[in-house]
Coordinates of C-alpha atoms in Angstrom, one line a residue:
X1 CA 0.0 0.0 0.0
X2 CA 2.9 2.3 0.6
X3 CA 3.8 2.2 -3.1
X4 CA 0.5 3.9 -4.2
X5 CA 0.9 7.6 -4.7
X6 CA -1.6 10.4 -4.8
X7 CA -5.3 10.4 -4.0
X8 CA -7.2 7.1 -4.3
X9 CA -10.2 6.8 -6.5
X10 CA -12.4 4.8 -4.1
X11 CA -13.8 5.5 -0.6
X12 CA -14.5 2.0 0.7
X13 CA -12.5 -1.2 1.2
X14 CA -14.0 -4.5 2.2
X15 CA -11.6 -6.6 4.3
X16 CA -12.6 -10.2 4.3
X17 CA -9.8 -12.6 5.3
X18 CA -9.8 -16.1 6.6
X19 CA -7.7 -16.8 9.7
X20 CA -3.9 -16.9 9.4
X21 CA -3.5 -20.4 10.7
X22 CA -1.5 -20.5 13.9
X23 CA -1.0 -16.8 13.9
X24 CA -4.1 -14.6 13.7
X25 CA -7.8 -15.3 13.9
X26 CA -9.9 -13.9 11.1
X27 CA -11.1 -11.1 13.3
X28 CA -7.6 -10.1 14.3
X29 CA -6.4 -10.3 10.7
X30 CA -9.4 -8.0 9.7
X31 CA -8.4 -5.5 12.4
X32 CA -4.8 -5.5 11.4
X33 CA -5.5 -5.0 7.7
X34 CA -8.1 -2.3 8.4
X35 CA -5.6 -0.5 10.5
X36 CA -3.0 -0.6 7.7
X37 CA -5.6 0.7 5.2
X38 CA -6.5 3.5 7.5
X39 CA -2.9 4.6 7.9
X40 CA -2.1 4.4 4.1
X41 CA -5.4 6.0 2.9
X42 CA -6.9 8.2 5.6
X43 CA -10.6 8.8 5.0
X44 CA -11.2 5.5 3.2
X45 CA -13.9 3.5 5.1
X46 CA -13.3 -0.2 5.9
X47 CA -15.9 -2.8 6.2
X48 CA -14.6 -5.8 8.2
X49 CA -16.1 -9.1 7.3
X50 CA -14.0 -12.0 8.8
X51 CA -14.5 -15.3 6.9
X52 CA -13.9 -19.0 7.5
X53 CA -14.2 -22.3 5.8
X54 CA -15.3 -25.4 7.7
X55 CA -12.2 -25.7 9.8
X56 CA -10.8 -24.2 12.9
X57 CA -12.4 -20.8 13.5
X58 CA -15.7 -21.6 11.8
X59 CA -17.7 -21.3 15.0
X60 CA -16.0 -18.1 16.3
X61 CA -16.4 -16.4 12.9
X62 CA -20.1 -17.2 12.6
X63 CA -21.1 -15.9 16.0
X64 CA -18.7 -13.0 16.2
X65 CA -20.5 -9.7 16.2
X66 CA -23.9 -11.3 16.6
X67 CA -26.1 -11.8 19.6
X68 CA -25.1 -15.3 20.7
X69 CA -24.6 -17.8 23.5
X70 CA -21.6 -20.1 23.9
X71 CA -22.1 -23.4 25.8
X72 CA -19.0 -25.4 26.8
X73 CA -19.4 -29.1 27.0
X74 CA -17.1 -32.0 27.9
X75 CA -17.1 -34.6 25.1
X76 CA -14.8 -37.4 23.7
X77 CA -11.7 -36.2 22.0
X78 CA -10.2 -37.9 19.0
X79 CA -8.8 -40.8 21.1
X80 CA -11.8 -40.7 23.5
X81 CA -10.0 -38.6 26.1
X82 CA -12.2 -35.9 27.6
X83 CA -12.0 -32.5 25.9
X84 CA -14.0 -29.3 26.3
X85 CA -15.7 -28.2 23.2
X86 CA -18.1 -25.3 22.4
X87 CA -21.5 -25.0 20.9
X88 CA -22.6 -21.6 19.6
X89 CA -26.2 -20.6 19.6
X90 CA -27.7 -17.9 17.4
X91 CA -31.3 -16.7 17.6
X92 CA -33.3 -15.4 14.7
X93 CA -37.0 -15.0 13.7
X94 CA -37.2 -18.5 12.4
X95 CA -35.7 -20.2 15.5
X96 CA -32.4 -21.3 17.1
X97 CA -29.3 -22.2 15.1
X98 CA -26.6 -24.3 16.7
X99 CA -23.0 -24.0 15.4
X100 CA -20.6 -26.8 15.9
X101 CA -17.0 -27.3 14.9
X102 CA -15.5 -30.7 14.4
X103 CA -12.0 -29.3 15.0
X104 CA -12.9 -28.4 18.6
X105 CA -13.9 -32.0 19.6
X106 CA -12.1 -34.3 17.2
X107 CA -9.4 -32.1 15.7
X108 CA -5.9 -33.0 14.6
X109 CA -4.7 -30.1 16.7
X110 CA -5.8 -32.0 19.8
X111 CA -3.2 -34.8 19.1
X112 CA 0.2 -33.9 20.5
X113 CA 1.9 -36.5 18.3
X114 CA 0.0 -37.8 15.3
X115 CA 1.2 -41.3 14.3
X116 CA 0.0 -44.3 12.3
X117 CA -1.5 -45.6 15.6
X118 CA -3.5 -42.4 16.2
X119 CA -4.6 -42.3 12.6
X120 CA -6.0 -45.8 12.9
X121 CA -7.8 -45.1 16.3
X122 CA -9.0 -41.6 16.0
X123 CA -12.8 -41.2 16.2
X124 CA -15.6 -38.7 15.5
X125 CA -17.5 -39.7 18.6
X126 CA -17.1 -36.3 20.2
X127 CA -18.8 -34.6 17.2
X128 CA -21.8 -37.0 17.6
X129 CA -22.0 -36.2 21.3
X130 CA -22.1 -32.5 20.4
X131 CA -24.8 -33.2 17.8
X132 CA -26.9 -35.2 20.3
X133 CA -26.7 -32.4 22.9
X134 CA -27.5 -29.7 20.4
X135 CA -30.4 -31.6 19.0
X136 CA -31.9 -31.9 22.5
X137 CA -32.7 -28.2 22.3
X138 CA -34.7 -28.8 19.1
X139 CA -33.0 -26.0 17.1
X140 CA -34.3 -25.1 13.6
X141 CA -30.9 -25.9 12.2
X142 CA -27.5 -27.2 13.1
X143 CA -24.4 -25.9 11.2
X144 CA -21.4 -28.2 11.4
X145 CA -17.9 -27.0 10.4
X146 CA -15.9 -29.8 8.9
X147 CA -12.2 -29.4 8.8
X148 CA -9.0 -30.2 10.7
X149 CA -10.1 -33.7 11.6
X150 CA -7.8 -36.3 13.2
X151 CA -10.0 -39.2 12.1
X152 CA -10.7 -41.3 9.0
X153 CA -13.7 -43.2 10.4
X154 CA -16.3 -42.2 7.9
X155 CA -18.4 -40.7 10.6
X156 CA -18.8 -44.1 12.4
X157 CA -17.9 -42.6 15.7
X158 CA -20.5 -39.9 15.5
X159 CA -23.1 -42.5 14.5
X160 CA -22.3 -44.5 17.6
X161 CA -22.8 -41.4 19.8
X162 CA -26.2 -40.9 18.1
X163 CA -27.4 -44.3 19.0
X164 CA -26.6 -46.4 15.9
X165 CA -25.1 -49.7 16.8
X166 CA -22.2 -50.7 14.5
X167 CA -21.6 -54.4 15.2
X168 CA -19.2 -57.1 14.2
X169 CA -20.1 -60.7 13.3
X170 CA -20.5 -61.6 17.0
X171 CA -22.9 -58.7 17.6
X172 CA -20.2 -56.8 19.5
X173 CA -19.7 -53.0 18.9
X174 CA -16.7 -52.5 16.6
X175 CA -13.6 -50.6 17.9
X176 CA -13.5 -46.9 17.5
X177 CA -11.6 -45.4 14.6
X178 CA -11.1 -46.1 11.0
X179 CA -9.4 -49.4 11.6
X180 CA -12.5 -50.7 13.4
X181 CA -14.5 -50.4 10.2
X182 CA -12.7 -53.5 8.9
X183 CA -14.8 -55.5 11.4
X184 CA -18.2 -54.0 10.7
X185 CA -20.9 -56.6 9.8
X186 CA -24.1 -54.7 10.4
X187 CA -25.7 -51.5 11.5
X188 CA -28.7 -51.2 13.7
X189 CA -30.4 -47.8 13.8
X190 CA -31.6 -46.3 17.1
X191 CA -34.8 -47.9 18.4
X192 CA -36.6 -44.6 18.5
X193 CA -35.3 -43.5 15.1
X194 CA -32.6 -40.9 14.2
X195 CA -34.4 -38.1 16.0
X196 CA -33.7 -35.3 13.5
X197 CA -37.3 -34.6 12.4
X198 CA -37.7 -30.9 11.7
X199 CA -34.0 -30.1 12.2
X200 CA -32.0 -28.9 9.2
X201 CA -28.4 -30.1 9.4
X202 CA -25.8 -28.4 7.2
X203 CA -22.2 -29.7 7.0
X204 CA -19.8 -27.0 5.8
X205 CA -16.5 -27.7 4.1
X206 CA -14.4 -26.6 1.1
X207 CA -12.9 -29.7 -0.3
X208 CA -14.5 -31.7 -3.2
X209 CA -12.9 -35.1 -2.6
X210 CA -15.1 -38.2 -2.7
X211 CA -15.0 -40.7 0.1
X212 CA -13.0 -43.5 -1.7
X213 CA -10.2 -43.9 -4.3
X214 CA -7.0 -42.1 -5.1
X215 CA -8.6 -38.7 -4.4
X216 CA -10.5 -39.9 -1.4
X217 CA -10.4 -39.4 2.4
X218 CA -7.7 -42.0 3.2
X219 CA -5.4 -41.5 0.2
X220 CA -5.3 -37.7 0.3
X221 CA -5.8 -36.7 3.9
X222 CA -4.8 -39.6 6.2
X223 CA -1.0 -39.0 5.6
X224 CA -1.5 -35.5 7.0
X225 CA -2.9 -37.2 10.2
X226 CA 0.1 -39.5 10.7
X227 CA -0.9 -42.5 8.6
X228 CA 1.9 -44.4 6.8
X229 CA 1.3 -46.3 3.5
X230 CA 0.1 -49.5 5.2
X231 CA -2.3 -47.5 7.4
X232 CA -3.8 -45.6 4.4
X233 CA -4.5 -49.0 2.7
X234 CA -6.3 -50.3 5.8
X235 CA -8.3 -47.1 6.3
X236 CA -9.4 -47.3 2.6
X237 CA -10.6 -50.8 3.1
X238 CA -12.5 -49.9 6.2
X239 CA -14.3 -47.0 4.5
X240 CA -15.2 -49.3 1.5
X241 CA -16.7 -51.8 4.0
X242 CA -18.7 -49.0 5.7
X243 CA -20.1 -48.0 2.3
X244 CA -21.3 -51.6 1.7
X245 CA -23.0 -52.0 5.0
X246 CA -24.6 -48.5 4.9
X247 CA -26.1 -49.4 1.5
X248 CA -27.4 -52.7 2.7
X249 CA -28.7 -51.8 6.2
X250 CA -29.7 -48.1 5.8
X251 CA -30.7 -48.1 2.1
X252 CA -28.3 -45.2 1.3
X253 CA -26.2 -45.9 -1.7
X254 CA -24.1 -43.9 -4.2
X255 CA -23.3 -41.0 -1.9
X256 CA -19.7 -42.0 -1.4
X257 CA -18.9 -40.7 -4.9
X258 CA -20.4 -37.3 -4.4
X259 CA -18.0 -34.3 -4.2
X260 CA -17.1 -33.4 -0.6
X261 CA -18.0 -36.8 1.0
X262 CA -14.3 -37.4 1.8
X263 CA -14.2 -34.2 3.9
X264 CA -12.9 -34.6 7.5
X265 CA -12.0 -38.2 7.0
X266 CA -15.4 -39.1 5.6
X267 CA -17.3 -37.4 8.4
X268 CA -19.3 -35.6 5.7
X269 CA -20.3 -39.1 4.4
X270 CA -21.4 -40.1 7.9
X271 CA -23.4 -36.9 8.4
X272 CA -25.2 -37.4 5.1
X273 CA -26.0 -41.0 5.7
X274 CA -26.8 -41.0 9.5
X275 CA -28.2 -37.5 9.9
X276 CA -29.5 -36.7 6.4
X277 CA -27.2 -33.6 6.4
X278 CA -26.7 -31.5 3.3
X279 CA -23.2 -30.5 2.3
X280 CA -22.3 -26.9 1.4
X281 CA -19.4 -24.6 1.0
X282 CA -18.0 -23.4 4.3
X283 CA -16.8 -20.1 2.9
X284 CA -20.1 -19.6 1.0
X285 CA -22.1 -20.2 4.2
X286 CA -20.1 -17.9 6.3
X287 CA -20.1 -15.2 3.6
X288 CA -23.9 -15.4 3.4
X289 CA -24.4 -15.2 7.2
X290 CA -21.9 -12.4 7.4
X291 CA -23.6 -10.4 4.6
X292 CA -20.5 -10.2 2.4
X293 CA -22.5 -9.5 -0.8
X294 CA -24.4 -6.7 1.0

């Protein structure tokens, strides 16, 4: 900005950054950029519109600057250790909106040392616990930010937390994590049904990877979570087995090939199949809520 000479031909700047990962939140980045603009071009108005995709910062960005409530809950972390995660609540004329963030309950940042072992065992159970608790207040909608996941379990962990029974050939619940999917033989839905009647669930992410194959959840993202080559192959096999059993027992087939179903280690696939969630762009959703176009 210091290289621009003379009067500027505009009077308004829209500042709409994502977070600077590990350095600045989206709100802090907005403030820093606006300060710089003000120093370089006195008199130019700045509109700060912090943005986020589905990853870390999704919840904070959506509730920032709006009337909201934050509830802190203890849920299962990626290795089932207790962690404290937030649920944001927004009120509007058409009812309550709950905002959840997978990174806060089952995120890779919660693992001090990602390894092949953690990549095999990490679960999305904590996200399911957040969903169950949020659903108990009967909101109009639940917005789920997908990103930064430690797990590649296809959403099996969250399904278990919601009352689905994922069983092996002996009728015993399968182990948590992507490796446990190799043992899945059948899925039994909750006796009282999924319990999502009247609640719109929206899963937000900004990747277009399918669940399976060379561009899928295991092949592309599991190495970032500590998986070695052998672990990637096992996780891929487990996800493929989950797809087979979901199609047979839940009557949901073909979704594994849709863009975005590989997001968050396949948690997008799990939300679609077990919660009837719709998938949308995280940046687009946040921009709409924040009023970026306006």
